[in-house]
Coordinates of N, CA and C in Angstrom, one line a residue:
X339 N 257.8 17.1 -13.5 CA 257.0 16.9 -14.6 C 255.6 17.6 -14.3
X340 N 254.7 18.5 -14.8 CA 253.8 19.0 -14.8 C 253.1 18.2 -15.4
X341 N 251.5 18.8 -15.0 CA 250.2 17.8 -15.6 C 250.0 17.7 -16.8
X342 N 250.5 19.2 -17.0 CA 249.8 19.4 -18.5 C 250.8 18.8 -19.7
X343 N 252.0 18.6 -19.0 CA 253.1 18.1 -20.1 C 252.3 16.3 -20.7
X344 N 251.7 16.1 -19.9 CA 251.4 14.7 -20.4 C 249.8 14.4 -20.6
X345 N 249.8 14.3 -21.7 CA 248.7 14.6 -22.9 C 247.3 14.2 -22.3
X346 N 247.8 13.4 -22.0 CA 246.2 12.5 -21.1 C 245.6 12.6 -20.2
X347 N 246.7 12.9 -19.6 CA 246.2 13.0 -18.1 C 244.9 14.3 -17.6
X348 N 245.3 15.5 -18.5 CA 244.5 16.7 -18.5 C 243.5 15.9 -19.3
X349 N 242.7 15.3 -19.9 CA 241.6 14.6 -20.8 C 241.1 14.0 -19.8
X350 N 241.5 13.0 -19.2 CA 241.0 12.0 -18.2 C 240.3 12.7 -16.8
X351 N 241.1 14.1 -16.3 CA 240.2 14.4 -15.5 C 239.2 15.8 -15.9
X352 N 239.4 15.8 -17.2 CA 238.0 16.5 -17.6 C 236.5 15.5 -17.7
X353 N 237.1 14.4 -18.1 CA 236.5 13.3 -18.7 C 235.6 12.9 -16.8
X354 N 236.7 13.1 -16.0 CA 236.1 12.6 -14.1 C 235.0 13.7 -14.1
X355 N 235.1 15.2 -14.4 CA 234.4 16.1 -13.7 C 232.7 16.0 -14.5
X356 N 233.3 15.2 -16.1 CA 231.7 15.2 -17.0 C 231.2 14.0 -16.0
X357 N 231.8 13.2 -16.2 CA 231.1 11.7 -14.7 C 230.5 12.4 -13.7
X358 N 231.2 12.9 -13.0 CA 230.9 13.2 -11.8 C 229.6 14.4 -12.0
X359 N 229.5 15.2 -12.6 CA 228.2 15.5 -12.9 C 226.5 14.4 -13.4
X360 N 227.3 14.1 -14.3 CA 226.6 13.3 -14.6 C 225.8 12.4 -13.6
X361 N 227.1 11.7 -12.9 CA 226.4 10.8 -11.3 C 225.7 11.6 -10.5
X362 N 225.9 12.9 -9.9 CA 225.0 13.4 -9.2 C 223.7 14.0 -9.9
X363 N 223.5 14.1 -11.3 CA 222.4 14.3 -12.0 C 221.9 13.1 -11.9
X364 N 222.2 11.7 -12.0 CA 221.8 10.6 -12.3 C 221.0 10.2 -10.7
X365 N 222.2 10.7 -9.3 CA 221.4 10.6 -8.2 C 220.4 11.0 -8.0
X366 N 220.6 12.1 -8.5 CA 219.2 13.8 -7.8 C 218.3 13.0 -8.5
X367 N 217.6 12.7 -9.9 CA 216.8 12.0 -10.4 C 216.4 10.7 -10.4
X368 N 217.0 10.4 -9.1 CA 216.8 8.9 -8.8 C 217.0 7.5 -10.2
X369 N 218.0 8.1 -11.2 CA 218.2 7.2 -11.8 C 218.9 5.9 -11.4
X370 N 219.8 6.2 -10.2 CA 220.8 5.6 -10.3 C 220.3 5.3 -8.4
X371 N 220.5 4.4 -8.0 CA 220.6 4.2 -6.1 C 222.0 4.3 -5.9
X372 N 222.0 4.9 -4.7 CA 223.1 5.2 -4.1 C 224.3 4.2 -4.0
X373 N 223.6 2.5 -4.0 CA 224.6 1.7 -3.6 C 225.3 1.4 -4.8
X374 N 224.6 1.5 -6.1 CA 225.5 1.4 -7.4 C 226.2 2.5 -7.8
X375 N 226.5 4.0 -6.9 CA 227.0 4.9 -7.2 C 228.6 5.2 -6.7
X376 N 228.5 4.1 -5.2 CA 229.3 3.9 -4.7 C 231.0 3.6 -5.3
X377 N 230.7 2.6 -6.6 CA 231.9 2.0 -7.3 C 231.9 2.8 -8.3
X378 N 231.1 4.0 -8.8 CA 231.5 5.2 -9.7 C 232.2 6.2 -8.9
X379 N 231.6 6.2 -7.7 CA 232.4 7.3 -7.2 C 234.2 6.9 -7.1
X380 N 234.3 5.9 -6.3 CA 235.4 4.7 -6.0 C 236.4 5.2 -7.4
X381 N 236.0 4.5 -8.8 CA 236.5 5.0 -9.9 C 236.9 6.5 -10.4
X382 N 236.1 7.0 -10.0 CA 236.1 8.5 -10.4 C 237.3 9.0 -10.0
X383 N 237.2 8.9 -8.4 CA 238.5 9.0 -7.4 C 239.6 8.5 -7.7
X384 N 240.1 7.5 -7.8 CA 240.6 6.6 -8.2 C 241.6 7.6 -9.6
X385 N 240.4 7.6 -10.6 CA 241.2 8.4 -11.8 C 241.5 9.9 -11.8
X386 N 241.0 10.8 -10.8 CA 241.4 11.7 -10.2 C 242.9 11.7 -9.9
X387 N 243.0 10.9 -8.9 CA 244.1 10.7 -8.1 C 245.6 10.1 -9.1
X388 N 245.5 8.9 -10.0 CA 246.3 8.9 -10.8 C 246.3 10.4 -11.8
X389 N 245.2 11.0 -12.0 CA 245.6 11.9 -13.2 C 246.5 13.4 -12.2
X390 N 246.5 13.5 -11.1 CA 247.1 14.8 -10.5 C 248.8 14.5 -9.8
X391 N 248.7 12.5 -9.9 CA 250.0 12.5 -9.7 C 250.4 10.9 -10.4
X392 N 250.6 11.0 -11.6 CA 250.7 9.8 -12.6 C 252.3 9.0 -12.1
X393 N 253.4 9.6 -10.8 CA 254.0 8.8 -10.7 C 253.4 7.6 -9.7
X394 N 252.2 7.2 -9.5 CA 251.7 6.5 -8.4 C 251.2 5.0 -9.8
X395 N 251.2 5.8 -11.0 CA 250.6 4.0 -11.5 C 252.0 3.7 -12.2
X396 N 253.3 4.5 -11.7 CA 254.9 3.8 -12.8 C 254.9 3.1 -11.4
X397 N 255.3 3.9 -9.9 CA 255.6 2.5 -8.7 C 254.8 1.6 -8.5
X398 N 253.1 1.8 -8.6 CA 252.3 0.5 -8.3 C 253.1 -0.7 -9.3
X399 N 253.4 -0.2 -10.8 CA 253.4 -1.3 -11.8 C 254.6 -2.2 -11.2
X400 N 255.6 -1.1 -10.7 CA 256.7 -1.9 -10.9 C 257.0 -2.8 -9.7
X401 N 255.8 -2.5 -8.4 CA 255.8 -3.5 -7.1 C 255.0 -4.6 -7.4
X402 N 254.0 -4.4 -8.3 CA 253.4 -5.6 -8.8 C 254.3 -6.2 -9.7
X403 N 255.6 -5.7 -10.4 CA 255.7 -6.5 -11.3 C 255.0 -6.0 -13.1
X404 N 254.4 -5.1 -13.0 CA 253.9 -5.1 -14.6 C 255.0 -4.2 -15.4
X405 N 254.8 -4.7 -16.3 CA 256.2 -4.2 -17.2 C 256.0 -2.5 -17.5
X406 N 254.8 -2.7 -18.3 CA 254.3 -1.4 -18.4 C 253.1 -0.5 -17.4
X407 N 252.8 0.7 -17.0 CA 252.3 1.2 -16.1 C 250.7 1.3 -17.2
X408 N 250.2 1.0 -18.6 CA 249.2 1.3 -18.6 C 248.8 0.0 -19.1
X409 N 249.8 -0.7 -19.2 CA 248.9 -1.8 -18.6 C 248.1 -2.6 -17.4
X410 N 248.4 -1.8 -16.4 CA 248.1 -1.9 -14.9 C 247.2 -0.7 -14.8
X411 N 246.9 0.0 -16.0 CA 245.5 0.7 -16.1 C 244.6 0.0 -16.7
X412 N 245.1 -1.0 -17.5 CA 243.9 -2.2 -18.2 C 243.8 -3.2 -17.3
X413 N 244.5 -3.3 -16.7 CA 244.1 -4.9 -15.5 C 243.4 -3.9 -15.1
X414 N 243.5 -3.0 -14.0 CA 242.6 -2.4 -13.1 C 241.2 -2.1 -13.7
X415 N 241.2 -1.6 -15.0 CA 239.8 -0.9 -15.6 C 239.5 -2.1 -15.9
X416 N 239.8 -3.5 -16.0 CA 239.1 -4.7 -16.8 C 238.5 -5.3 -15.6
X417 N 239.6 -5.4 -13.9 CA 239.2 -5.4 -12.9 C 237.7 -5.1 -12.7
X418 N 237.3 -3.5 -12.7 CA 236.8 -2.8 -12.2 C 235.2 -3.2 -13.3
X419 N 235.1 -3.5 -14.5 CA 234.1 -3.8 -15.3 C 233.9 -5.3 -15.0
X420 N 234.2 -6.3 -14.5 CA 234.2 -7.6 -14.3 C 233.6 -7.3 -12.7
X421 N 233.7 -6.2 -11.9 CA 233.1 -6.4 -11.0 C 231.8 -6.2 -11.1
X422 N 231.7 -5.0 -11.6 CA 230.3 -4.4 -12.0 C 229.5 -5.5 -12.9
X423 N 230.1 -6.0 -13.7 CA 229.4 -7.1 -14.2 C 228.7 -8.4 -13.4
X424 N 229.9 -8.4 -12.5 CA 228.9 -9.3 -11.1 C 228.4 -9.1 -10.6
X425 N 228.4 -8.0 -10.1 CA 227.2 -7.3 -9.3 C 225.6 -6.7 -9.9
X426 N 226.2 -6.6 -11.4 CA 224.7 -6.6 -12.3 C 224.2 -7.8 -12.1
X427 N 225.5 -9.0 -12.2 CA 224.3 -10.2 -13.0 C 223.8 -10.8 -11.5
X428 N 224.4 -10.8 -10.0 CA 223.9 -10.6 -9.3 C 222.1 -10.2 -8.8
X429 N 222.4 -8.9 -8.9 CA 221.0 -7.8 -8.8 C 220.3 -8.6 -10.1
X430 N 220.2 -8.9 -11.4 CA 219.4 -9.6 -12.4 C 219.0 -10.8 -11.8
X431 N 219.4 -12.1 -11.4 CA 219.5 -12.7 -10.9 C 218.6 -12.6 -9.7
X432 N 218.7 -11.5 -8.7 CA 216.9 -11.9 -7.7 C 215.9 -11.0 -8.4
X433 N 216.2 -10.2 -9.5 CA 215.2 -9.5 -9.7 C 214.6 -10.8 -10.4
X434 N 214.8 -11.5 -11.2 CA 214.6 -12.7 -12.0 C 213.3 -13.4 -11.4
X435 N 214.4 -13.7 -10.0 CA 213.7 -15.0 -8.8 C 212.7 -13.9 -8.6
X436 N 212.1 -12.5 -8.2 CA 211.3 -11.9 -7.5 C 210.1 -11.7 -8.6
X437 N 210.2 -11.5 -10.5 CA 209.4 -11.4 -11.3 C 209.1 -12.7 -11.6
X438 N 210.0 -13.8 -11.1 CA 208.8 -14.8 -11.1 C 207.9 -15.5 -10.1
X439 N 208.2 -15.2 -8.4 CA 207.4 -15.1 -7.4 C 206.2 -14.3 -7.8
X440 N 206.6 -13.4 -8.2 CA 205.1 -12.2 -8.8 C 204.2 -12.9 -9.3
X441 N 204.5 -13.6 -10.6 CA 204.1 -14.3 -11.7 C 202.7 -14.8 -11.3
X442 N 203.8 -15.7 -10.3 CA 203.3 -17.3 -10.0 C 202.1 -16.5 -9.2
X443 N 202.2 -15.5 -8.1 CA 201.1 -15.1 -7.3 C 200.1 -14.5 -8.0
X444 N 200.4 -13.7 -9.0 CA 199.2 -13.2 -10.1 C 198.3 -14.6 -10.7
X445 N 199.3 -15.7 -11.1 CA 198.5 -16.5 -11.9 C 197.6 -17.3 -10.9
X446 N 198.0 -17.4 -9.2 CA 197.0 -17.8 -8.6 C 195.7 -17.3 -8.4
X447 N 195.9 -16.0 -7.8 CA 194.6 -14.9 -7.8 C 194.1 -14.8 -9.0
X448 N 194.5 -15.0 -10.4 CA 193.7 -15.1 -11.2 C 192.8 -16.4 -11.5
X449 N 193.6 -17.7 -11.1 CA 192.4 -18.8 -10.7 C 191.7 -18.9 -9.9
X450 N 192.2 -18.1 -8.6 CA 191.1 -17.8 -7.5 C 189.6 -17.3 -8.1
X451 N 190.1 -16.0 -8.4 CA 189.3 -15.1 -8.9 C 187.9 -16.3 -9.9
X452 N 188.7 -16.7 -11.2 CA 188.2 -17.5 -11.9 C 187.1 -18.6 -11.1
X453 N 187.5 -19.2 -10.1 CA 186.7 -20.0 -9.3 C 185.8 -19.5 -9.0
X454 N 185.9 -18.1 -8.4 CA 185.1 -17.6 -7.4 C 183.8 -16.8 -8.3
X455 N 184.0 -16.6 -9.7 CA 183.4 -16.3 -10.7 C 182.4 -17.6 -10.7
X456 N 183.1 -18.8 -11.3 CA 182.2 -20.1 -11.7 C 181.5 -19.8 -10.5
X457 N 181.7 -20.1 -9.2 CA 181.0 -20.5 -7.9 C 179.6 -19.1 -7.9
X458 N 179.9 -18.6 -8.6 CA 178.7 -17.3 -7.9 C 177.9 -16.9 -9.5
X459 N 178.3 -17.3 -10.4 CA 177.4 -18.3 -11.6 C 176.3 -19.2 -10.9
X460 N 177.1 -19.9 -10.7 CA 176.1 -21.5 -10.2 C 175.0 -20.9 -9.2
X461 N 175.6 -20.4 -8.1 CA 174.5 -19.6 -7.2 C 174.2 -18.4 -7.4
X462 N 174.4 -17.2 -8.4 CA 173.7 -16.4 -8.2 C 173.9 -15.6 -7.6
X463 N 175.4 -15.6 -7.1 CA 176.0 -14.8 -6.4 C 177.2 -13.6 -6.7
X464 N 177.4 -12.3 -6.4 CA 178.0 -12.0 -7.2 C 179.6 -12.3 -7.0
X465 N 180.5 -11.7 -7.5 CA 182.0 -12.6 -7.2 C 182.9 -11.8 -6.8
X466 N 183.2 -12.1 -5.1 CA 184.0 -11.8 -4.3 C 183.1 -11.6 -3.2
X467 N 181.9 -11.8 -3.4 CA 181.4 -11.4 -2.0 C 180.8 -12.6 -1.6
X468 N 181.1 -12.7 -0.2 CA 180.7 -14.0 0.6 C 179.8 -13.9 1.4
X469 N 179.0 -15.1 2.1 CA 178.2 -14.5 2.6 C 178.7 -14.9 4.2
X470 N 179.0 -14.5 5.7 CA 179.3 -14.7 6.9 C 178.8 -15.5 7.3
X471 N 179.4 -16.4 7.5 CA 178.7 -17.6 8.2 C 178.2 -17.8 9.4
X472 N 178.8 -16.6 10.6 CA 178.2 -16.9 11.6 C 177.5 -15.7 11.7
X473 N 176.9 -15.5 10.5 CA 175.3 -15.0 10.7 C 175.3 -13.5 9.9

């Protein structure tokens, strides 16, 4: 059976090579960090390799058990988004915890600050500068 006899398979890795551009455009411009490129590339590969030899997802189906072989392309791709979804909400998750450590340190220095204003009111001092105490 040739590649081209089966309709999709020639779409799917036209569809890898616009990705795969894309990801290393997304790299070079630092859109993207390398550790979340890692499971695009993984995919990429992945549908490469079924689209140049599509007898590999009829045997996977049938050692797992799945009736149909593209359905064992929707487990896998549902797989593969449910991970990425963990690993977003993950990474959201300390960015969370870290914008609100920030917060909290900004709203201190800004009552610091505020104190250090009243205090140099009262004396006549200007605010932030102290005077050395040991002389």
């Amino acid at each position: 059976m040739s590649i081209l006899s089966v309709s999709g398979y020639p779409f799917a890795l036209v569809i890898c090579v616009f990705l795969l551009v894309a990801l290393f455009l997304l790299l070079r411009t630092q859109r993207l960090r390398e550790k979340y490129s890692v499971i695009w590339f993984a995919v990429i590969l992945g549908v490469v390799i079924l689209g140049f030899v599509p007898s590999i997802t009829t045997w996977l189906s049938s050692v797992l058990g799945v009736t149909t072989p593209i359905n064992l392309v929707f487990i896998l791709a549902s797989l593969v988004l449910l991970t990425v979804c963990i690993q977003l909400s993950i990474e959201i998750s300390a960015l969370e915890e870290s914008s609100r450590t920030v917060a909290e340190e900004v709203a201190l220095l800004r009552l610091e600050l505020q104190q250090q204003i009243r205090d140099a009111a009262r004396t006549g001092d200007e605010p932030g500068r102290r005077e050395d105490p040991r002389g």
